[in-house]
CSV table of N, CA and C in Angstrom, one decimal:
chain,number,residue,atom,x,y,z
A,260,UNK,N,24.8,11.1,-19.5
A,260,UNK,CA,23.8,12.0,-19.8
A,260,UNK,C,24.4,13.2,-20.6
A,261,UNK,N,23.8,13.6,-21.7
A,261,UNK,CA,24.2,14.7,-22.4
A,261,UNK,C,23.1,15.8,-22.5
A,262,UNK,N,23.5,17.0,-22.5
A,262,UNK,CA,22.6,18.1,-22.6
A,262,UNK,C,22.4,18.4,-24.1
A,263,UNK,N,21.1,18.3,-24.6
A,263,UNK,CA,20.8,18.6,-26.0
A,263,UNK,C,20.6,20.1,-26.1
A,264,UNK,N,19.9,20.7,-25.2
A,264,UNK,CA,19.6,22.1,-25.2
A,264,UNK,C,19.2,22.4,-23.7
A,265,UNK,N,19.0,23.7,-23.4
A,265,UNK,CA,18.7,24.0,-22.0
A,265,UNK,C,17.5,23.3,-21.4
A,266,UNK,N,16.6,22.7,-22.2
A,266,UNK,CA,15.4,22.1,-21.6
A,266,UNK,C,15.3,20.6,-22.0
A,267,UNK,N,16.3,20.0,-22.6
A,267,UNK,CA,16.2,18.6,-23.0
A,267,UNK,C,17.6,17.9,-22.8
A,268,UNK,N,17.4,16.6,-22.4
A,268,UNK,CA,18.6,15.8,-22.1
A,268,UNK,C,18.6,14.5,-22.9
A,269,UNK,N,19.7,14.0,-23.2
A,269,UNK,CA,19.8,12.7,-23.8
A,269,UNK,C,20.4,11.7,-22.8
A,270,UNK,N,19.7,10.6,-22.6
A,270,UNK,CA,20.2,9.6,-21.6
A,270,UNK,C,20.6,8.3,-22.4
A,271,UNK,N,21.7,7.8,-22.0
A,271,UNK,CA,22.2,6.5,-22.6
A,271,UNK,C,21.5,5.4,-21.8
A,272,UNK,N,20.5,4.8,-22.4
A,272,UNK,CA,19.7,3.7,-21.8
A,272,UNK,C,20.0,2.4,-22.6
A,273,UNK,N,19.8,1.3,-21.9
A,273,UNK,CA,20.0,0.0,-22.6
A,273,UNK,C,19.0,-0.2,-23.8
A,274,UNK,N,19.5,-0.8,-24.8
A,274,UNK,CA,18.6,-1.0,-26.0
A,274,UNK,C,17.4,-1.8,-25.8
A,275,UNK,N,17.4,-2.7,-24.8
A,275,UNK,CA,16.3,-3.5,-24.4
A,275,UNK,C,15.1,-2.7,-24.0
A,276,UNK,N,15.3,-1.5,-23.5
A,276,UNK,CA,14.1,-0.7,-23.0
A,276,UNK,C,13.2,-0.2,-24.2
A,277,UNK,N,13.8,0.0,-25.4
A,277,UNK,CA,13.1,0.4,-26.5
A,277,UNK,C,12.2,1.6,-26.3
A,278,UNK,N,12.7,2.6,-25.7
A,278,UNK,CA,12.0,3.9,-25.4
A,278,UNK,C,12.9,5.1,-25.9
A,279,UNK,N,12.2,6.2,-26.1
A,279,UNK,CA,13.0,7.4,-26.5
A,279,UNK,C,14.1,7.7,-25.5
A,280,UNK,N,15.2,8.2,-25.9
A,280,UNK,CA,16.3,8.5,-25.0
A,280,UNK,C,16.4,10.0,-24.7
A,281,UNK,N,15.5,10.8,-25.3
A,281,UNK,CA,15.5,12.2,-25.0
A,281,UNK,C,14.4,12.5,-24.0
A,282,UNK,N,14.7,13.3,-23.0
A,282,UNK,CA,13.8,13.7,-22.0
A,282,UNK,C,13.8,15.1,-21.7
A,283,UNK,N,12.6,15.7,-21.4
A,283,UNK,CA,12.5,17.1,-21.1
A,283,UNK,C,12.9,17.4,-19.7
A,284,UNK,N,13.5,18.5,-19.4
A,284,UNK,CA,14.1,18.8,-18.1
A,284,UNK,C,13.0,18.8,-17.0
A,285,UNK,N,11.8,19.3,-17.4
A,285,UNK,CA,10.8,19.4,-16.3
A,285,UNK,C,10.3,18.1,-15.8
A,286,UNK,N,10.5,17.0,-16.5
A,286,UNK,CA,10.0,15.7,-16.0
A,286,UNK,C,11.2,14.9,-15.3
A,287,UNK,N,12.4,15.4,-15.3
A,287,UNK,CA,13.5,14.8,-14.6
A,287,UNK,C,13.7,15.3,-13.2
A,288,UNK,N,14.1,14.4,-12.3
A,288,UNK,CA,14.4,14.9,-10.9
A,288,UNK,C,15.8,14.3,-10.5
A,289,UNK,N,16.4,15.1,-9.8
A,289,UNK,CA,17.7,14.7,-9.3
A,289,UNK,C,17.6,13.7,-8.2
A,290,UNK,N,18.4,12.6,-8.2
A,290,UNK,CA,18.3,11.6,-7.2
A,290,UNK,C,18.8,12.2,-5.8
A,291,UNK,N,18.1,11.9,-4.8
A,291,UNK,CA,18.5,12.4,-3.4
A,291,UNK,C,18.5,11.1,-2.6
A,292,UNK,N,19.7,10.8,-2.0
A,292,UNK,CA,19.8,9.7,-1.2
A,292,UNK,C,19.0,9.8,0.1
A,293,UNK,N,18.3,8.8,0.5
A,293,UNK,CA,17.5,8.9,1.8
A,293,UNK,C,18.5,9.1,3.0
A,294,UNK,N,18.1,10.0,3.9
A,294,UNK,CA,18.9,10.3,5.0
A,294,UNK,C,18.6,9.4,6.2
A,295,UNK,N,17.4,9.0,6.4
A,295,UNK,CA,17.0,8.3,7.6
A,295,UNK,C,16.8,6.8,7.4
A,296,UNK,N,17.7,6.0,8.0
A,296,UNK,CA,17.5,4.6,7.9
A,296,UNK,C,16.2,4.1,8.6
A,297,UNK,N,15.7,4.9,9.5
A,297,UNK,CA,14.5,4.5,10.3
A,297,UNK,C,13.2,4.6,9.4
A,298,UNK,N,13.3,5.2,8.2
A,298,UNK,CA,12.2,5.3,7.3
A,298,UNK,C,11.9,4.0,6.6
A,299,UNK,N,12.7,2.9,6.8
A,299,UNK,CA,12.5,1.7,6.2
A,299,UNK,C,11.2,1.0,6.7
A,300,UNK,N,10.5,0.3,5.9
A,300,UNK,CA,9.3,-0.4,6.4
A,300,UNK,C,9.6,-1.4,7.4
A,301,UNK,N,8.7,-1.7,8.3
A,301,UNK,CA,8.8,-2.7,9.3
A,301,UNK,C,8.9,-4.1,8.7
A,302,UNK,N,9.9,-4.8,9.1
A,302,UNK,CA,10.1,-6.2,8.6
A,302,UNK,C,8.9,-7.1,8.9
A,303,UNK,N,8.6,-8.0,8.0
A,303,UNK,CA,7.5,-8.9,8.2
A,303,UNK,C,7.9,-9.9,9.3
A,304,UNK,N,7.0,-10.5,10.0
A,304,UNK,CA,7.3,-11.5,11.0
A,304,UNK,C,6.6,-12.8,10.6
A,305,UNK,N,7.2,-13.9,10.9
A,305,UNK,CA,6.7,-15.2,10.6
A,305,UNK,C,5.7,-15.6,11.7
A,306,UNK,N,4.5,-15.9,11.4
A,306,UNK,CA,3.5,-16.3,12.4
A,306,UNK,C,2.7,-17.4,11.8
A,307,UNK,N,2.7,-18.6,12.4
A,307,UNK,CA,1.9,-19.7,12.0
A,307,UNK,C,2.3,-20.1,10.6
A,308,UNK,N,3.5,-20.0,10.2
A,308,UNK,CA,4.0,-20.4,8.9
A,308,UNK,C,3.7,-19.4,7.7
A,309,UNK,N,3.3,-18.2,8.0
A,309,UNK,CA,3.1,-17.2,7.0
A,309,UNK,C,3.7,-15.9,7.4
A,310,UNK,N,4.0,-15.1,6.5
A,310,UNK,CA,4.6,-13.8,6.7
A,310,UNK,C,3.5,-12.8,7.0
A,311,UNK,N,3.7,-11.9,8.0
A,311,UNK,CA,2.7,-10.9,8.4
A,311,UNK,C,3.3,-9.6,8.5
A,312,UNK,N,2.6,-8.5,8.0
A,312,UNK,CA,3.0,-7.2,8.1
A,312,UNK,C,2.2,-6.4,9.0
A,313,UNK,N,2.7,-5.3,9.6
A,313,UNK,CA,2.0,-4.5,10.5
A,313,UNK,C,1.1,-3.4,9.7
A,314,UNK,N,-0.1,-3.3,10.1
A,314,UNK,CA,-1.0,-2.2,9.5
A,314,UNK,C,-1.1,-1.1,10.5
A,315,UNK,N,-0.7,0.1,10.0
A,315,UNK,CA,-0.8,1.3,10.9
A,315,UNK,C,-2.2,1.8,11.0
A,316,UNK,N,-3.0,1.9,9.9
A,316,UNK,CA,-4.4,2.3,10.0
A,316,UNK,C,-5.1,2.0,8.7
A,317,UNK,N,-6.4,1.9,8.8
A,317,UNK,CA,-7.3,1.7,7.6
A,317,UNK,C,-7.7,3.0,7.1
A,318,UNK,N,-7.6,3.3,5.8
A,318,UNK,CA,-7.8,4.6,5.2
A,318,UNK,C,-9.2,4.6,4.5
A,319,UNK,N,-9.6,3.5,3.8
A,319,UNK,CA,-10.9,3.5,3.0
A,319,UNK,C,-11.4,2.1,2.9
A,320,UNK,N,-12.6,2.0,2.4
A,320,UNK,CA,-13.1,0.6,2.1
A,320,UNK,C,-13.9,0.7,0.8
A,321,UNK,N,-14.0,-0.5,0.1
A,321,UNK,CA,-14.7,-0.6,-1.2
A,321,UNK,C,-15.1,-2.0,-1.4
A,322,UNK,N,-16.0,-2.2,-2.3
A,322,UNK,CA,-16.4,-3.5,-2.8
A,322,UNK,C,-16.0,-3.7,-4.2
A,323,UNK,N,-15.2,-4.7,-4.5
A,323,UNK,CA,-14.7,-4.9,-5.9
A,323,UNK,C,-15.0,-6.4,-6.2
A,324,UNK,N,-15.7,-6.7,-7.2
A,324,UNK,CA,-16.1,-8.1,-7.6
A,324,UNK,C,-16.7,-8.8,-6.5
A,325,UNK,N,-17.7,-8.2,-5.8
A,325,UNK,CA,-18.4,-8.8,-4.7
A,325,UNK,C,-17.5,-9.1,-3.5
A,326,UNK,N,-16.4,-8.5,-3.4
A,326,UNK,CA,-15.5,-8.7,-2.3
A,326,UNK,C,-15.1,-7.4,-1.6
A,327,UNK,N,-15.2,-7.4,-0.2
A,327,UNK,CA,-14.9,-6.2,0.5
A,327,UNK,C,-13.4,-6.1,0.7
A,328,UNK,N,-12.9,-4.9,0.4
A,328,UNK,CA,-11.5,-4.6,0.5
A,328,UNK,C,-11.3,-3.3,1.3
A,329,UNK,N,-10.1,-3.2,2.0
A,329,UNK,CA,-9.8,-2.1,2.8
A,329,UNK,C,-8.4,-1.5,2.2
A,330,UNK,N,-8.4,-0.2,2.1
A,330,UNK,CA,-7.1,0.5,1.8
A,330,UNK,C,-6.3,0.7,3.1
A,331,UNK,N,-5.2,0.0,3.2
A,331,UNK,CA,-4.4,0.0,4.4
A,331,UNK,C,-3.1,0.8,4.3
A,332,UNK,N,-2.7,1.4,5.4
A,332,UNK,CA,-1.4,2.1,5.4
A,332,UNK,C,-0.5,1.3,6.3
A,333,UNK,N,0.6,0.9,5.8
A,333,UNK,CA,1.5,0.0,6.5
A,333,UNK,C,2.4,0.7,7.5
A,334,UNK,N,2.7,0.1,8.6
A,334,UNK,CA,3.6,0.7,9.6
A,334,UNK,C,5.0,0.9,9.0
A,335,UNK,N,5.6,2.1,9.1
A,335,UNK,CA,6.9,2.3,8.6
A,335,UNK,C,7.0,2.6,7.1
A,336,UNK,N,5.9,2.6,6.4
A,336,UNK,CA,5.9,2.8,4.9
A,336,UNK,C,5.4,4.2,4.5
A,337,UNK,N,5.7,4.7,3.3
A,337,UNK,CA,5.1,5.9,2.9
A,337,UNK,C,3.8,5.8,2.2
A,338,UNK,N,3.2,6.9,1.8
A,338,UNK,CA,1.9,6.9,1.2
A,338,UNK,C,1.9,6.1,-0.1
A,339,UNK,N,3.0,6.0,-0.8
A,339,UNK,CA,3.0,5.3,-2.1
A,339,UNK,C,2.9,3.7,-1.9
A,340,UNK,N,3.1,3.3,-0.7
A,340,UNK,CA,3.0,1.8,-0.4
A,340,UNK,C,1.6,1.4,0.1
A,341,UNK,N,0.6,2.3,0.2
A,341,UNK,CA,-0.7,1.9,0.5
A,341,UNK,C,-1.3,0.9,-0.5
A,342,UNK,N,-2.1,0.0,-0.1
A,342,UNK,CA,-2.7,-1.0,-1.0
A,342,UNK,C,-4.0,-1.5,-0.5
A,343,UNK,N,-4.8,-2.0,-1.5
A,343,UNK,CA,-6.1,-2.5,-1.2
A,343,UNK,C,-5.9,-4.0,-0.8
A,344,UNK,N,-6.5,-4.4,0.4
A,344,UNK,CA,-6.4,-5.7,0.9
A,344,UNK,C,-7.8,-6.3,1.1
A,345,UNK,N,-7.9,-7.6,0.8
A,345,UNK,CA,-9.2,-8.3,1.0
A,345,UNK,C,-9.5,-8.3,2.5
A,346,UNK,N,-10.7,-8.1,2.9
A,346,UNK,CA,-11.1,-8.1,4.3
A,346,UNK,C,-10.9,-9.5,4.8
A,347,UNK,N,-11.0,-10.6,4.0
A,347,UNK,CA,-10.8,-11.9,4.5
A,347,UNK,C,-9.4,-12.2,4.8
A,348,UNK,N,-8.4,-11.4,4.2
A,348,UNK,CA,-7.0,-11.7,4.5
A,348,UNK,C,-6.5,-10.9,5.7
A,349,UNK,N,-7.3,-10.0,6.2
A,349,UNK,CA,-6.9,-9.1,7.3
A,349,UNK,C,-7.1,-9.8,8.7
A,350,UNK,N,-6.3,-9.5,9.6
A,350,UNK,CA,-6.4,-10.0,11.0
A,350,UNK,C,-6.4,-8.8,11.9
A,351,UNK,N,-7.4,-7.9,11.7
A,351,UNK,CA,-7.4,-6.6,12.4
A,351,UNK,C,-8.8,-6.1,12.8
A,352,UNK,N,-9.5,-6.9,13.6
A,352,UNK,CA,-10.8,-6.6,14.0
A,352,UNK,C,-11.0,-5.2,14.7
A,353,UNK,N,-10.1,-4.9,15.6
A,353,UNK,CA,-10.1,-3.6,16.3
A,353,UNK,C,-9.9,-2.4,15.4
A,354,UNK,N,-9.1,-2.6,14.3
A,354,UNK,CA,-8.9,-1.5,13.4
A,354,UNK,C,-10.1,-1.3,12.5
A,355,UNK,N,-10.7,-2.4,12.1
A,355,UNK,CA,-11.9,-2.4,11.3
A,355,UNK,C,-13.0,-1.7,12.0
A,356,UNK,N,-13.2,-2.1,13.3
A,356,UNK,CA,-14.3,-1.4,14.1
A,356,UNK,C,-14.0,0.1,14.3
A,357,UNK,N,-12.8,0.4,14.5
A,357,UNK,CA,-12.4,1.9,14.7
A,357,UNK,C,-12.7,2.6,13.4
A,358,UNK,N,-12.3,2.0,12.3
A,358,UNK,CA,-12.6,2.7,11.0
A,358,UNK,C,-14.0,2.9,10.7
A,359,UNK,N,-14.9,1.9,11.0
A,359,UNK,CA,-16.3,2.1,10.7
A,359,UNK,C,-17.0,3.0,11.8
A,360,UNK,N,-16.4,3.0,13.0
A,360,UNK,CA,-17.0,4.0,14.0
A,360,UNK,C,-16.7,5.4,13.5
A,361,UNK,N,-15.6,5.7,12.9
A,361,UNK,CA,-15.3,7.1,12.5
A,361,UNK,C,-15.7,7.4,11.1
A,362,UNK,N,-16.1,6.3,10.3
A,362,UNK,CA,-16.6,6.5,8.9
A,362,UNK,C,-17.8,5.7,8.8
A,363,UNK,N,-19.0,6.0,9.4
A,363,UNK,CA,-20.2,5.2,9.3
A,363,UNK,C,-20.8,5.1,7.9
A,364,UNK,N,-20.4,6.1,7.0
A,364,UNK,CA,-21.0,6.1,5.7
A,364,UNK,C,-20.2,5.2,4.7
A,365,UNK,N,-19.1,4.6,5.1
A,365,UNK,CA,-18.3,3.8,4.2
A,365,UNK,C,-18.8,2.4,4.2
A,366,UNK,N,-18.6,1.7,3.1
A,366,UNK,CA,-19.1,0.3,2.9
A,366,UNK,C,-18.4,-0.6,3.9
A,367,UNK,N,-19.1,-1.6,4.5
A,367,UNK,CA,-18.5,-2.5,5.4
A,367,UNK,C,-19.3,-3.8,5.4
A,368,UNK,N,-18.9,-4.7,6.3
A,368,UNK,CA,-19.6,-6.0,6.3
A,368,UNK,C,-21.1,-6.0,6.6
A,369,UNK,N,-21.5,-4.9,7.3
A,369,UNK,CA,-22.9,-4.9,7.7
A,369,UNK,C,-23.8,-4.0,6.8
A,370,UNK,N,-23.2,-3.4,5.8
A,370,UNK,CA,-23.9,-2.5,4.8
A,370,UNK,C,-24.8,-3.3,3.9
A,371,UNK,N,-26.0,-2.8,3.5
A,371,UNK,CA,-26.9,-3.5,2.6
A,371,UNK,C,-26.3,-3.6,1.2
A,372,UNK,N,-25.3,-2.7,0.8
A,372,UNK,CA,-24.7,-2.7,-0.5
A,372,UNK,C,-23.8,-3.9,-0.6
A,373,UNK,N,-23.4,-4.4,0.5
A,373,UNK,CA,-22.4,-5.5,0.5
A,373,UNK,C,-23.0,-6.8,1.1
A,374,UNK,N,-23.2,-7.8,0.3
A,374,UNK,CA,-23.6,-9.1,0.9
A,374,UNK,C,-22.4,-10.0,0.8
A,375,UNK,N,-22.0,-10.4,2.0
A,375,UNK,CA,-20.8,-11.2,2.1
A,375,UNK,C,-21.1,-12.7,1.8
A,376,UNK,N,-20.8,-13.1,0.6
A,376,UNK,CA,-21.2,-14.5,0.2
A,376,UNK,C,-20.1,-15.5,0.3
A,377,UNK,N,-18.9,-15.0,0.4
A,377,UNK,CA,-17.7,-15.9,0.4
A,377,UNK,C,-16.6,-15.3,1.1
A,378,UNK,N,-15.5,-16.0,1.4
A,378,UNK,CA,-14.3,-15.5,2.0
A,378,UNK,C,-14.3,-15.8,3.5
A,379,UNK,N,-13.3,-15.3,4.2
A,379,UNK,CA,-13.1,-15.6,5.6
A,379,UNK,C,-13.6,-14.5,6.4
A,380,UNK,N,-13.2,-14.5,7.7
A,380,UNK,CA,-13.7,-13.5,8.6
A,380,UNK,C,-12.5,-12.7,9.1
A,381,UNK,N,-12.8,-11.6,9.7
A,381,UNK,CA,-11.8,-10.7,10.3
A,381,UNK,C,-11.7,-11.1,11.8
A,382,UNK,N,-10.5,-11.4,12.2
A,382,UNK,CA,-10.3,-11.8,13.6
A,382,UNK,C,-9.5,-10.8,14.3
A,383,UNK,N,-9.5,-10.9,15.6
A,383,UNK,CA,-8.9,-9.9,16.5
A,383,UNK,C,-7.4,-10.3,16.7
A,384,UNK,N,-6.5,-9.2,16.6
A,384,UNK,CA,-5.1,-9.4,17.1
A,384,UNK,C,-4.9,-8.4,18.2
A,385,UNK,N,-4.6,-8.8,19.4
A,385,UNK,CA,-4.4,-7.8,20.4
A,385,UNK,C,-3.3,-6.8,20.1
A,386,UNK,N,-3.5,-5.5,20.5
A,386,UNK,CA,-2.4,-4.6,20.2
A,386,UNK,C,-1.2,-4.9,21.0
A,387,UNK,N,0.0,-4.7,20.3
A,387,UNK,CA,1.3,-5.0,21.0
A,387,UNK,C,2.0,-3.7,21.3
A,388,UNK,N,2.8,-3.8,22.4
A,388,UNK,CA,3.6,-2.6,22.7
A,388,UNK,C,2.8,-1.4,23.0
A,389,UNK,N,1.5,-1.5,23.4
A,389,UNK,CA,0.8,-0.3,23.8
A,389,UNK,C,0.3,0.5,22.6
A,390,UNK,N,0.6,0.0,21.3
A,390,UNK,CA,0.1,0.7,20.1
A,390,UNK,C,-0.9,-0.1,19.5
A,391,UNK,N,-1.9,0.6,18.8
A,391,UNK,CA,-2.9,-0.1,18.1
A,391,UNK,C,-2.2,-0.6,16.8
A,392,UNK,N,-2.2,-1.9,16.6
A,392,UNK,CA,-1.6,-2.5,15.5
A,392,UNK,C,-2.4,-3.7,15.0
A,393,UNK,N,-2.1,-4.1,13.8
A,393,UNK,CA,-2.8,-5.2,13.2
A,393,UNK,C,-1.8,-5.9,12.2
A,394,UNK,N,-2.2,-7.1,11.8
A,394,UNK,CA,-1.3,-7.9,11.0
A,394,UNK,C,-2.0,-8.4,9.8
A,395,UNK,N,-1.3,-8.5,8.7
A,395,UNK,CA,-1.9,-9.0,7.5
A,395,UNK,C,-1.1,-10.3,7.1
A,396,UNK,N,-1.8,-11.4,7.1
A,396,UNK,CA,-1.2,-12.7,6.6
A,396,UNK,C,-1.2,-12.7,5.1
A,397,UNK,N,0.0,-12.7,4.5
A,397,UNK,CA,0.1,-12.5,3.1
A,397,UNK,C,-0.3,-13.8,2.3
A,398,UNK,N,-0.2,-14.9,3.0
A,398,UNK,CA,-0.6,-16.2,2.4
A,398,UNK,C,0.0,-16.5,1.1
A,399,UNK,N,1.3,-16.3,1.0
A,399,UNK,CA,2.0,-16.6,-0.2
A,399,UNK,C,1.9,-15.6,-1.3
A,400,UNK,N,1.4,-14.4,-1.0
A,400,UNK,CA,1.3,-13.3,-2.0
A,400,UNK,C,2.7,-12.7,-2.2
A,401,UNK,N,3.7,-13.0,-1.4
A,401,UNK,CA,5.0,-12.4,-1.6
A,401,UNK,C,5.9,-13.3,-2.3
């Protein structure tokens, strides 16, 4: 890395990237090594031949292409790891019920805006270790 002037830097990048090699100082950040090894995401577990991840809580719901989806927050992951998951892929009935109890205005399986014409069902996974948890079967998505 070379300093071009007080507000611009030149980075030596591989030619395959085919991007500008000059960057403004205000968009660059210094790398900070993570301190806590406990901040790593929870490892998936193998259950019935498929990998499953723990869901900490459901954040939001939406209908996309006539399919109900939930925005889930994974156990042990940061905000940037949240993702939309098909309701039919989730195995978290108690979390879905708790979400719709606290957010009755959000779209769900019983809403008139959503007619569930295809897909699977949401089934119950009992909480483990005294914590409310759920699992997502990835079904080969990894």
